[in-house]
Coordinates of C-alpha atoms in Angstrom, one line a residue:
Chain A
M108 CA -2.2 21.4 -27.9
L109 CA 0.2 18.7 -27.3
E110 CA -2.1 15.9 -25.8
L111 CA -0.6 12.5 -25.4
G112 CA -4.0 10.6 -25.0
G113 CA -4.1 10.4 -28.8
I114 CA -0.7 8.9 -29.0
V115 CA -1.8 6.3 -26.4
E116 CA -4.9 5.5 -28.4
A117 CA -2.8 5.2 -31.6
V118 CA -0.4 2.7 -30.2
G119 CA -3.3 0.6 -28.9
E120 CA -4.9 0.6 -32.2
M121 CA -1.6 -0.1 -33.9
I122 CA -0.9 -3.3 -31.6
S123 CA -4.5 -4.6 -32.4
S124 CA -4.1 -4.0 -36.3
V125 CA -0.6 -5.6 -36.3
M126 CA -1.3 -8.5 -34.2
G127 CA -4.8 -8.9 -36.0
S128 CA -3.4 -9.1 -39.2
L129 CA -0.9 -11.7 -38.0
G130 CA -4.0 -13.8 -36.7
F131 CA -3.9 -13.6 -33.0
G132 CA -7.0 -13.7 -31.1
S133 CA -8.8 -10.9 -29.4
G134 CA -7.6 -12.2 -25.9
M135 CA -3.8 -12.1 -26.9
I136 CA -4.4 -8.6 -28.4
T137 CA -5.9 -7.3 -25.1
L138 CA -2.9 -9.1 -23.3
M139 CA -0.4 -7.5 -25.5
Q140 CA -2.0 -3.9 -25.1
L141 CA -1.8 -4.4 -21.2
L142 CA 1.7 -5.7 -21.3
T143 CA 2.6 -2.5 -23.4
A144 CA 0.8 -0.4 -20.8
A145 CA 2.8 -2.1 -18.0
L146 CA 5.9 -1.5 -19.7
A147 CA 5.2 2.1 -20.1
V148 CA 4.2 2.3 -16.5
I149 CA 7.4 0.6 -15.4
S150 CA 9.4 2.8 -17.5
F151 CA 7.8 6.3 -16.4
A152 CA 8.4 5.0 -12.8
A153 CA 12.2 4.5 -13.5
V154 CA 12.7 7.6 -15.4
L155 CA 10.4 9.4 -12.7
T156 CA 12.7 8.2 -10.0
L157 CA 16.0 9.1 -11.8
F158 CA 14.5 12.6 -11.9
L159 CA 13.3 12.6 -8.2
V160 CA 16.6 11.5 -6.8
W161 CA 18.2 14.5 -8.6
M162 CA 15.6 16.9 -7.4
E163 CA 16.0 15.7 -4.0
R164 CA 19.7 16.1 -4.0
K165 CA 19.5 19.6 -5.5
V166 CA 16.7 20.9 -3.1
S167 CA 18.5 19.4 -0.2
A168 CA 21.6 21.1 -1.3
R169 CA 19.8 24.6 -1.9
F170 CA 18.3 24.2 1.8
Q171 CA 21.7 23.8 3.2
M172 CA 23.3 26.6 0.9
R173 CA 25.1 24.2 -1.2
V174 CA 25.0 23.5 -5.0
G175 CA 24.6 19.8 -5.2
P176 CA 25.4 17.6 -7.9
Y177 CA 27.0 19.7 -10.5
R178 CA 29.7 17.9 -12.8
V179 CA 27.8 15.1 -14.5
G180 CA 25.7 16.9 -17.2
W181 CA 24.2 20.3 -17.0
Q182 CA 23.6 21.1 -13.4
G183 CA 24.3 17.3 -12.6
T184 CA 21.2 16.1 -14.3
I185 CA 22.8 12.9 -15.7
Q186 CA 24.4 12.2 -12.0
T187 CA 21.6 9.8 -11.0
V188 CA 22.1 8.0 -14.4
A189 CA 25.9 7.5 -13.5
D190 CA 24.6 6.3 -10.1
A191 CA 22.0 4.1 -11.4
V192 CA 24.6 2.4 -13.7
K193 CA 27.0 1.9 -10.7
L194 CA 24.3 0.3 -8.7
L195 CA 23.5 -2.1 -11.5
Q196 CA 27.2 -3.2 -11.8
K197 CA 27.4 -3.9 -8.0
E198 CA 27.9 -7.4 -6.7
D199 CA 24.2 -8.6 -5.5
I200 CA 25.3 -9.8 -2.0
T201 CA 23.1 -12.2 -0.2
P202 CA 24.3 -12.6 3.5
V203 CA 24.9 -16.1 4.9
N204 CA 22.2 -16.1 7.7
V205 CA 19.2 -14.6 5.8
D206 CA 16.1 -16.4 5.1
R207 CA 16.8 -16.7 1.1
A208 CA 13.4 -17.0 -0.4
I209 CA 11.9 -14.0 1.6
Y210 CA 14.9 -11.9 1.4
F211 CA 14.7 -12.2 -2.5
W212 CA 10.9 -11.6 -2.8
A213 CA 10.8 -8.5 -0.3
P214 CA 11.9 -6.0 -2.8
V215 CA 9.9 -7.5 -5.6
V216 CA 6.7 -7.1 -3.5
T217 CA 7.5 -3.6 -2.6
F218 CA 8.4 -2.5 -6.0
V219 CA 5.2 -4.1 -7.6
A220 CA 3.1 -2.7 -5.0
A221 CA 4.6 0.7 -5.6
V222 CA 4.2 0.6 -9.5
A223 CA 0.8 -1.3 -9.5
V224 CA -1.1 1.9 -8.2
Y225 CA -0.4 3.6 -11.7
V226 CA -3.0 1.5 -13.2
T227 CA -5.8 3.8 -12.1
M228 CA -3.8 7.1 -12.0
P229 CA -5.2 9.7 -14.6
F230 CA -2.1 11.2 -15.8
G231 CA -3.9 13.3 -18.4
E232 CA -7.0 13.1 -20.8
G233 CA -6.8 9.7 -22.2
L234 CA -3.6 8.9 -20.1
I235 CA -5.0 6.1 -17.7
V236 CA -4.6 2.4 -18.0
R237 CA -7.8 1.5 -16.7
D238 CA -10.4 3.4 -15.1
L239 CA -11.7 1.2 -12.3
N240 CA -15.0 2.0 -10.6
I241 CA -13.5 1.4 -7.3
G242 CA -10.1 3.6 -8.4
I243 CA -9.0 5.1 -5.0
L244 CA -10.1 2.0 -3.1
Y245 CA -8.1 0.2 -5.3
I246 CA -5.0 2.5 -4.5
I247 CA -5.6 2.2 -0.8
A248 CA -5.5 -1.5 -1.2
I249 CA -2.5 -1.8 -3.3
T250 CA -0.5 0.3 -1.2
T251 CA -0.9 -2.0 1.7
F252 CA 1.2 -4.6 0.2
T253 CA 4.4 -2.2 0.5
V254 CA 4.0 -2.9 4.3
I255 CA 4.4 -6.6 3.5
G256 CA 7.4 -6.1 1.5
L257 CA 8.9 -4.0 4.1
L258 CA 8.0 -6.6 6.9
M259 CA 9.5 -9.5 4.8
A260 CA 12.9 -7.4 4.2
G261 CA 13.1 -6.6 8.0
W262 CA 12.4 -10.2 9.2
S263 CA 14.5 -12.3 6.6
S264 CA 17.5 -10.1 7.0
N265 CA 18.2 -11.6 10.2
N266 CA 19.6 -8.3 11.5
K267 CA 18.4 -6.5 14.7
Y268 CA 18.2 -3.1 12.9
S269 CA 16.4 -4.4 9.9
L270 CA 14.0 -6.1 12.3
L271 CA 13.3 -2.9 14.3
G272 CA 12.9 -1.0 11.1
G273 CA 10.3 -3.6 10.0
F274 CA 8.5 -3.3 13.4
R275 CA 8.3 0.5 13.2
S276 CA 7.1 0.4 9.4
A277 CA 4.5 -2.0 10.1
A278 CA 3.0 -0.2 13.3
Q279 CA 3.3 3.3 11.5
V280 CA 1.7 2.3 8.2
V281 CA -1.2 0.3 9.8
S282 CA -1.8 3.3 12.0
Y283 CA -1.7 6.0 9.6
E284 CA -3.7 4.2 7.1
V285 CA -6.9 4.6 9.2
P286 CA -6.9 8.5 9.3
L287 CA -5.8 8.6 5.6
A288 CA -8.6 6.5 4.5
I289 CA -11.1 8.3 6.5
A290 CA -9.8 11.7 5.3
I291 CA -10.2 10.4 1.6
L292 CA -13.8 9.3 2.6
G293 CA -14.7 13.0 2.9
V294 CA -13.7 13.8 -1.0
V295 CA -15.6 10.4 -1.8
M296 CA -18.8 11.7 0.0
L297 CA -18.7 14.8 -2.1
T298 CA -17.9 13.2 -5.4
E299 CA -20.4 10.1 -4.7
T300 CA -17.9 8.1 -6.8
L301 CA -14.7 5.8 -6.3
S302 CA -13.6 6.6 -9.9
M303 CA -10.5 8.5 -10.1
L304 CA -11.6 9.7 -13.8
E305 CA -14.8 10.7 -12.5
I306 CA -13.5 12.6 -9.6
V307 CA -11.1 14.5 -11.7
H308 CA -14.1 15.6 -14.2
Q309 CA -16.0 17.0 -11.3
Q310 CA -13.1 19.5 -10.6
S311 CA -13.0 21.1 -14.0
K312 CA -13.1 24.5 -12.7
F313 CA -10.7 26.1 -10.2
Y314 CA -13.2 26.9 -7.6
Q315 CA -14.4 23.2 -7.7
W316 CA -11.1 22.0 -6.5
H317 CA -12.1 19.6 -3.4
V318 CA -9.3 21.4 -1.2
W319 CA -11.4 24.5 -1.0
R320 CA -14.4 22.3 0.5
Q321 CA -12.2 19.7 2.4
P322 CA -9.4 22.0 3.8
L323 CA -9.3 19.9 7.2
G324 CA -9.5 16.5 5.3
F325 CA -6.4 17.7 3.0
I326 CA -4.5 18.5 5.9
V327 CA -5.1 15.2 7.6
F328 CA -4.5 13.2 4.3
W329 CA -1.3 15.1 3.8
I330 CA 0.2 14.4 7.2
A331 CA -0.9 10.7 7.2
G332 CA 0.3 10.3 3.6
T333 CA 3.8 11.6 4.5
A334 CA 3.9 9.0 7.4
E335 CA 2.7 6.2 4.9
V336 CA 5.6 7.0 2.5
N337 CA 8.1 7.0 5.4
R338 CA 9.2 10.7 4.7
T339 CA 10.6 12.8 7.4
P340 CA 9.3 13.7 9.8
F341 CA 8.1 10.2 10.0
D342 CA 11.0 8.3 8.5
L343 CA 11.4 6.2 11.7
P344 CA 11.6 2.9 9.8
E345 CA 15.0 3.9 8.3
A346 CA 16.1 6.5 10.8
D347 CA 19.9 6.4 9.7
S348 CA 21.2 7.7 13.0
E349 CA 19.5 5.0 15.1
L350 CA 18.9 2.1 12.8
V351 CA 21.9 2.1 10.3
A352 CA 19.4 2.0 7.3
G353 CA 16.7 0.4 8.8
F354 CA 15.0 -2.7 6.6
V355 CA 17.4 -2.0 3.8
T356 CA 20.4 -2.5 6.0
E357 CA 21.5 -5.9 4.5
Y358 CA 20.5 -5.0 0.9
S359 CA 22.8 -4.0 -1.8
G360 CA 23.2 -3.8 -5.5
M361 CA 19.8 -4.0 -7.7
K362 CA 17.9 -5.1 -4.5
F363 CA 18.7 -1.9 -2.8
A364 CA 17.7 -0.3 -6.0
M365 CA 14.4 -1.4 -6.1
F366 CA 13.5 -0.5 -2.7
F367 CA 14.9 2.8 -3.5
L368 CA 12.9 3.0 -6.6
A369 CA 9.6 2.0 -4.6
E370 CA 10.4 4.8 -2.0
F371 CA 10.6 7.5 -4.8
V372 CA 7.6 6.3 -6.6
N373 CA 5.4 6.0 -3.5
M374 CA 6.3 9.8 -2.7
F375 CA 5.4 10.7 -6.2
T376 CA 2.1 8.5 -5.8
L377 CA 1.0 10.4 -2.7
S378 CA 1.5 13.6 -4.6
A379 CA -0.5 12.3 -7.6
V380 CA -3.2 11.0 -5.5
A381 CA -3.3 14.5 -3.6
T382 CA -3.5 16.2 -7.2
T383 CA -6.3 13.9 -8.3
L384 CA -8.4 14.1 -5.2
Y385 CA -7.8 17.8 -4.0
F386 CA -6.3 19.8 -6.8
G387 CA -8.4 19.2 -9.8
G388 CA -6.1 16.5 -11.4
W389 CA -5.1 17.4 -14.9
N390 CA -7.6 20.2 -15.4
G391 CA -5.9 23.7 -16.1
P392 CA -5.7 26.2 -18.7
L393 CA -3.5 26.6 -22.0
L394 CA -0.9 23.7 -21.0
P395 CA -1.7 20.1 -22.0
S396 CA -3.5 18.1 -19.5
W397 CA -0.5 15.8 -18.5
A398 CA 1.6 18.8 -18.2
W399 CA -0.7 20.3 -15.7
F400 CA -0.8 17.1 -13.8
M401 CA 2.8 16.8 -13.5
I402 CA 3.4 20.6 -12.3
K403 CA 0.7 19.7 -9.6
A404 CA 2.2 16.7 -8.6
M405 CA 5.7 17.8 -8.6
A406 CA 4.8 20.8 -6.6
G407 CA 3.5 18.2 -4.1
V408 CA 6.8 16.4 -4.2
F409 CA 8.7 19.7 -3.8
V410 CA 6.7 20.2 -0.4
L411 CA 7.5 16.8 0.7
M412 CA 11.2 17.5 0.2
W413 CA 10.8 20.8 1.9
F414 CA 9.3 18.8 5.0
R415 CA 12.2 16.4 5.1
W416 CA 14.8 19.1 5.1
T417 CA 13.1 21.4 7.6
Y418 CA 11.7 19.2 10.2
P419 CA 13.4 17.0 12.7
R420 CA 12.0 13.4 13.1
L421 CA 9.5 12.3 15.5
R422 CA 10.3 10.4 18.5
V423 CA 9.0 6.7 18.2
D424 CA 6.7 6.9 21.4
Q425 CA 5.1 10.3 20.1
L426 CA 4.3 8.6 16.7
M427 CA 1.3 6.4 17.5
G428 CA -0.1 9.0 19.9
F429 CA -0.2 11.6 17.1
A430 CA -1.9 9.3 14.8
W431 CA -4.5 7.7 17.2
K432 CA -5.0 10.8 19.5
F433 CA -4.6 13.6 17.1
L434 CA -5.1 12.8 13.5
L435 CA -7.8 10.2 13.7
P436 CA -10.3 12.5 15.8
L437 CA -9.6 15.2 13.2
A438 CA -10.5 12.9 10.4
F439 CA -13.6 11.9 12.1
L440 CA -14.5 15.6 12.8
N441 CA -13.9 16.3 8.9
L442 CA -16.2 13.4 8.2
I443 CA -18.9 14.7 10.5
L444 CA -18.6 18.0 9.2
T445 CA -18.7 16.9 5.4
G446 CA -22.0 14.7 6.2
L447 CA -23.5 17.9 8.0
G448 CA -22.6 20.0 5.1
I449 CA -24.0 17.7 2.4
H450 CA -27.0 17.3 4.7
F451 CA -27.8 21.1 4.7
F452 CA -26.4 22.4 1.3
Chain B
M194 CA -9.5 -24.1 -22.5
D195 CA -10.4 -20.4 -22.7
T196 CA -8.4 -17.8 -20.9
F197 CA -11.1 -17.5 -18.0
S198 CA -10.8 -21.2 -17.1
L199 CA -7.2 -21.1 -17.2
A200 CA -7.0 -17.9 -15.0
F201 CA -9.2 -19.7 -12.5
F202 CA -7.3 -22.9 -12.4
V203 CA -4.1 -20.9 -12.1
L204 CA -5.6 -19.0 -9.2
A205 CA -7.2 -22.0 -7.6
F206 CA -3.9 -24.0 -7.8
L207 CA -2.2 -20.9 -6.2
I208 CA -4.8 -20.8 -3.5
V209 CA -4.7 -24.3 -2.4
A210 CA -1.2 -24.8 -2.6
S211 CA -0.2 -21.6 -0.4
A212 CA -3.1 -22.7 1.9
I213 CA -1.4 -26.2 2.5
F214 CA 1.9 -24.6 2.8
V215 CA 0.2 -22.3 5.6
V216 CA -0.3 -25.2 7.8
S217 CA 2.6 -27.4 7.0
S218 CA 5.4 -24.8 6.9
K219 CA 7.5 -25.4 9.9
N220 CA 8.4 -21.7 10.0
I221 CA 5.6 -19.5 11.4
F222 CA 6.6 -16.4 9.6
H223 CA 6.6 -18.4 6.1
S224 CA 3.2 -19.5 7.3
A225 CA 2.0 -16.0 7.6
I226 CA 3.4 -15.1 4.2
F227 CA 1.7 -18.0 2.7
L228 CA -1.6 -17.0 4.2
I229 CA -1.2 -13.5 2.5
L230 CA -0.5 -15.2 -0.9
A231 CA -3.8 -17.5 -0.4
L232 CA -5.9 -14.4 0.7
S233 CA -4.5 -12.4 -2.4
G234 CA -5.5 -15.3 -4.4
V235 CA -9.1 -15.2 -3.1
A236 CA -9.1 -11.4 -3.9
G237 CA -8.0 -12.4 -7.5
L238 CA -11.1 -14.8 -7.7
F239 CA -13.6 -11.9 -6.8
V240 CA -11.9 -9.8 -9.5
M241 CA -12.7 -12.5 -12.0
L242 CA -16.2 -12.5 -10.8
H243 CA -16.1 -8.8 -11.5
A244 CA -16.7 -8.2 -7.7
Y245 CA -14.1 -5.3 -7.7
F246 CA -15.3 -3.7 -4.5
L247 CA -15.1 -7.1 -2.6
A248 CA -11.6 -7.8 -4.1
A249 CA -10.4 -4.4 -2.9
A250 CA -12.0 -5.0 0.5
Q251 CA -10.6 -8.3 0.8
V252 CA -7.1 -7.0 0.2
L253 CA -7.4 -3.9 2.4
I254 CA -8.7 -5.9 5.4
Y255 CA -7.2 -9.1 5.2
V256 CA -3.8 -8.4 3.6
G257 CA -3.5 -4.9 4.8
A258 CA -4.7 -4.9 8.4
I259 CA -5.3 -8.6 9.8
S260 CA -2.0 -10.0 8.1
V261 CA 0.1 -7.4 9.2
L262 CA -1.1 -7.3 12.8
M263 CA -0.6 -11.2 12.7
I264 CA 3.0 -10.9 11.5
F265 CA 3.6 -8.0 14.0
A266 CA 2.0 -10.4 16.9
V267 CA 4.6 -13.3 15.6
M268 CA 7.4 -10.9 15.6
L269 CA 6.6 -9.5 19.1
T270 CA 6.1 -12.8 20.7
S271 CA 9.4 -14.1 22.0
R272 CA 10.5 -17.6 21.0
I273 CA 7.4 -18.2 18.6
A274 CA 9.4 -17.5 15.6
D275 CA 12.3 -19.8 16.6
K276 CA 13.2 -22.6 14.4
E277 CA 12.7 -25.1 17.2
I278 CA 9.2 -24.7 18.0
R279 CA 7.0 -27.8 17.1
H280 CA 4.5 -27.3 14.3
T281 CA 3.4 -31.0 14.1
N282 CA -0.1 -31.8 14.9
E283 CA -0.6 -34.8 17.4
Q284 CA -4.1 -35.5 16.3
V285 CA -3.5 -36.1 12.5
G286 CA -6.2 -38.9 12.4
I287 CA -9.2 -36.9 14.1
G288 CA -8.1 -33.8 12.1
L289 CA -8.2 -35.7 8.8
L290 CA -11.7 -36.9 9.6
I291 CA -13.1 -33.7 10.4
S292 CA -11.8 -31.9 7.6
G293 CA -12.5 -34.8 5.3
G294 CA -16.2 -34.6 6.7
L295 CA -16.4 -30.7 6.1
L296 CA -15.2 -31.4 2.3
A297 CA -17.8 -34.1 1.9
V298 CA -20.7 -31.8 3.3
I299 CA -19.4 -28.8 1.1
L300 CA -19.1 -30.9 -2.1
Y301 CA -22.4 -32.5 -1.4
S302 CA -24.0 -29.0 -1.0
L303 CA -22.2 -27.7 -4.1
Y304 CA -23.8 -30.7 -6.2
N305 CA -27.1 -30.4 -4.9
T306 CA -27.5 -26.6 -5.2
P307 CA -29.1 -25.3 -8.4
F308 CA -27.1 -22.4 -9.5
T309 CA -29.2 -20.0 -11.4
I310 CA -27.2 -18.5 -14.2
S311 CA -28.5 -15.2 -15.4
D312 CA -28.0 -13.5 -18.7
Q313 CA -28.1 -10.0 -17.2
P314 CA -24.9 -7.9 -17.6
I315 CA -23.0 -7.4 -14.4
A316 CA -24.2 -4.3 -12.3
E317 CA -21.9 -1.2 -12.3
G318 CA -21.1 0.4 -9.3
A319 CA -21.8 -2.6 -6.9
G320 CA -20.1 -0.6 -4.0
M321 CA -22.7 1.9 -4.1
T322 CA -25.5 -0.6 -3.8
L323 CA -23.6 -2.4 -1.4
G324 CA -23.4 0.8 0.9
R325 CA -27.0 1.7 0.4
L326 CA -28.3 -1.9 1.4
L327 CA -25.9 -1.8 4.5
L328 CA -27.4 1.5 5.7
T329 CA -31.1 0.6 5.0
K330 CA -32.1 -3.0 4.7
F331 CA -29.3 -4.6 6.8
V332 CA -28.6 -1.5 9.0
L333 CA -29.5 -3.9 12.1
P334 CA -26.9 -6.8 11.3
F335 CA -24.6 -4.3 10.4
E336 CA -24.7 -2.5 13.8
V337 CA -24.7 -5.8 15.5
V338 CA -21.6 -6.9 13.9
S339 CA -20.0 -3.9 14.7
V340 CA -21.0 -4.0 18.5
L341 CA -19.7 -7.6 18.4
L342 CA -16.3 -6.3 17.1
L343 CA -16.2 -3.7 19.8
A344 CA -17.0 -6.2 22.2
A345 CA -14.2 -8.4 20.8
L346 CA -11.8 -5.4 21.1
I347 CA -12.8 -4.7 24.8
G348 CA -12.4 -8.3 25.6
A349 CA -8.8 -8.5 24.1
I350 CA -7.8 -5.6 26.0
I351 CA -9.1 -6.8 29.3
I352 CA -7.5 -10.3 28.8
A353 CA -4.4 -8.6 27.8
R354 CA -4.5 -6.5 31.2
R355 CA -5.7 -9.1 33.7
D356 CA -2.9 -8.0 36.1
T357 CA -5.1 -5.1 37.1
K358 CA -7.9 -6.8 39.2
T359 CA -6.9 -5.0 42.3
G360 CA -8.2 -2.1 40.8
D361 CA -4.8 -0.4 41.2
S362 CA -3.6 1.2 37.9
V363 CA -0.6 -1.2 37.1
P364 CA 1.6 0.1 34.5
P365 CA 1.3 -2.3 31.6
R366 CA 4.1 -5.0 31.5
P367 CA 6.8 -4.6 29.0
I368 CA 6.5 -6.6 25.9
P369 CA 8.9 -9.2 25.8
L370 CA 11.7 -8.5 23.3
P371 CA 12.4 -11.2 20.6
K372 CA 15.7 -13.2 21.2
S373 CA 17.9 -11.4 18.7
L374 CA 17.0 -8.2 20.3
Q375 CA 17.3 -9.4 24.2
Q376 CA 20.9 -9.7 23.6
A377 CA 21.5 -6.4 22.2
K378 CA 19.7 -5.1 25.2
G379 CA 21.8 -6.9 27.6
E380 CA 24.9 -5.5 26.0
S381 CA 23.8 -1.9 26.0
E382 CA 23.0 -2.4 29.9
S383 CA 26.3 -4.0 30.9

């Protein structure tokens, strides 16, 4: 079948042979291969976002008995391309009273944190940039940089709505990270490894999917993850009806686009991590591995969109209580049950 | 110079430079951001030593939790983020003396320690070994540390709520809003 792993390998070999014949050292060749991989990941993120924005608009339209984007391209498929071009042409406004350096770096930090996660993401057989033996821990660690970016944006904008958005995001992400990590710990206890590749290999059959053995863990993971990527019902950091646009209020043009990109990439990341940890990753019959991965991940993204257009937003005072008094005990219960299960079976 | 040393010197420069900015910056929020940069640089050093688990833990704990809470505290404490606040140290002389002495001690011990360099390959799955050791050989120190952290946690809560010494359940005092928000609050109330 159409496996992309071979192509990736061929490109890597081509780089090494071409650069080798030009007389570059092995260090430079590795660097070049890594740069190519980074470029591929960033392009993937950009194209993915274009698609996800279109999907979000179409899904939301259907939920509201509308048609959604329709005019530009077939079923409005090129609508987001047109919007992106428009965004690129916008003037890059820096308000007078912002803290310039931090205002500039905030979208960069957010975007890099969002994309850097894909280093250890197994998109398909052979489609992984680098299989780290701390894979899932790396992903949890890197995503924490997102909070720093949001806080930087909120503080540097010198705007009360931005600041409130930054506050909320920091409190929310730090709180929900705890049940998220403990829910993931349940899977790690079962697999006895942190490597994403190894976790996928252990779920090659349908009945081996970890979601069957970790249903409670998956529910906690999914709820905490939804909060972690600031999606409704947990989108308080950018609650439009209260905070204008939260931490992105003062941003425009490309900088705004980078926040936007990071948000959609993070949404896909959550879904991709869920696919890898709980739904067997790329494993599936007939279709090539990357297609299975994308199908499963896109199904997860659809569920996130479903949440967004169905549930009302949580109140800010309920938010913390929900994380610490409800999700965290559930996550610990899952941990204890997993431990007992491993001990007795 | 090979790539490894080059990467080391870039990282070392990054760490030292941002550490200097942490203590010399006039703006406390900038200090916090530079602290994050310095801590991330240390994580980079761990990566260079192939201590991936340690690097991830460093980022997760110091960048993800501690720094965020620190920024949170900075932003929630009224007036501390103002530009007028003084950050100059009045005891520069004694400070220099102490840090110079510490540097001398560290350099002395560095030059007098015989570092054994082994030819063995770096162990794979260091996280697993670390976890096993923490729950077998070092279980007592591990537990003592967690009790210590718990005590610190309870202590912080008690300090923060010291108004309740009468035994009555006094509602927690409202957190003072930052200056930029106080104005907004006054407007909405009037």
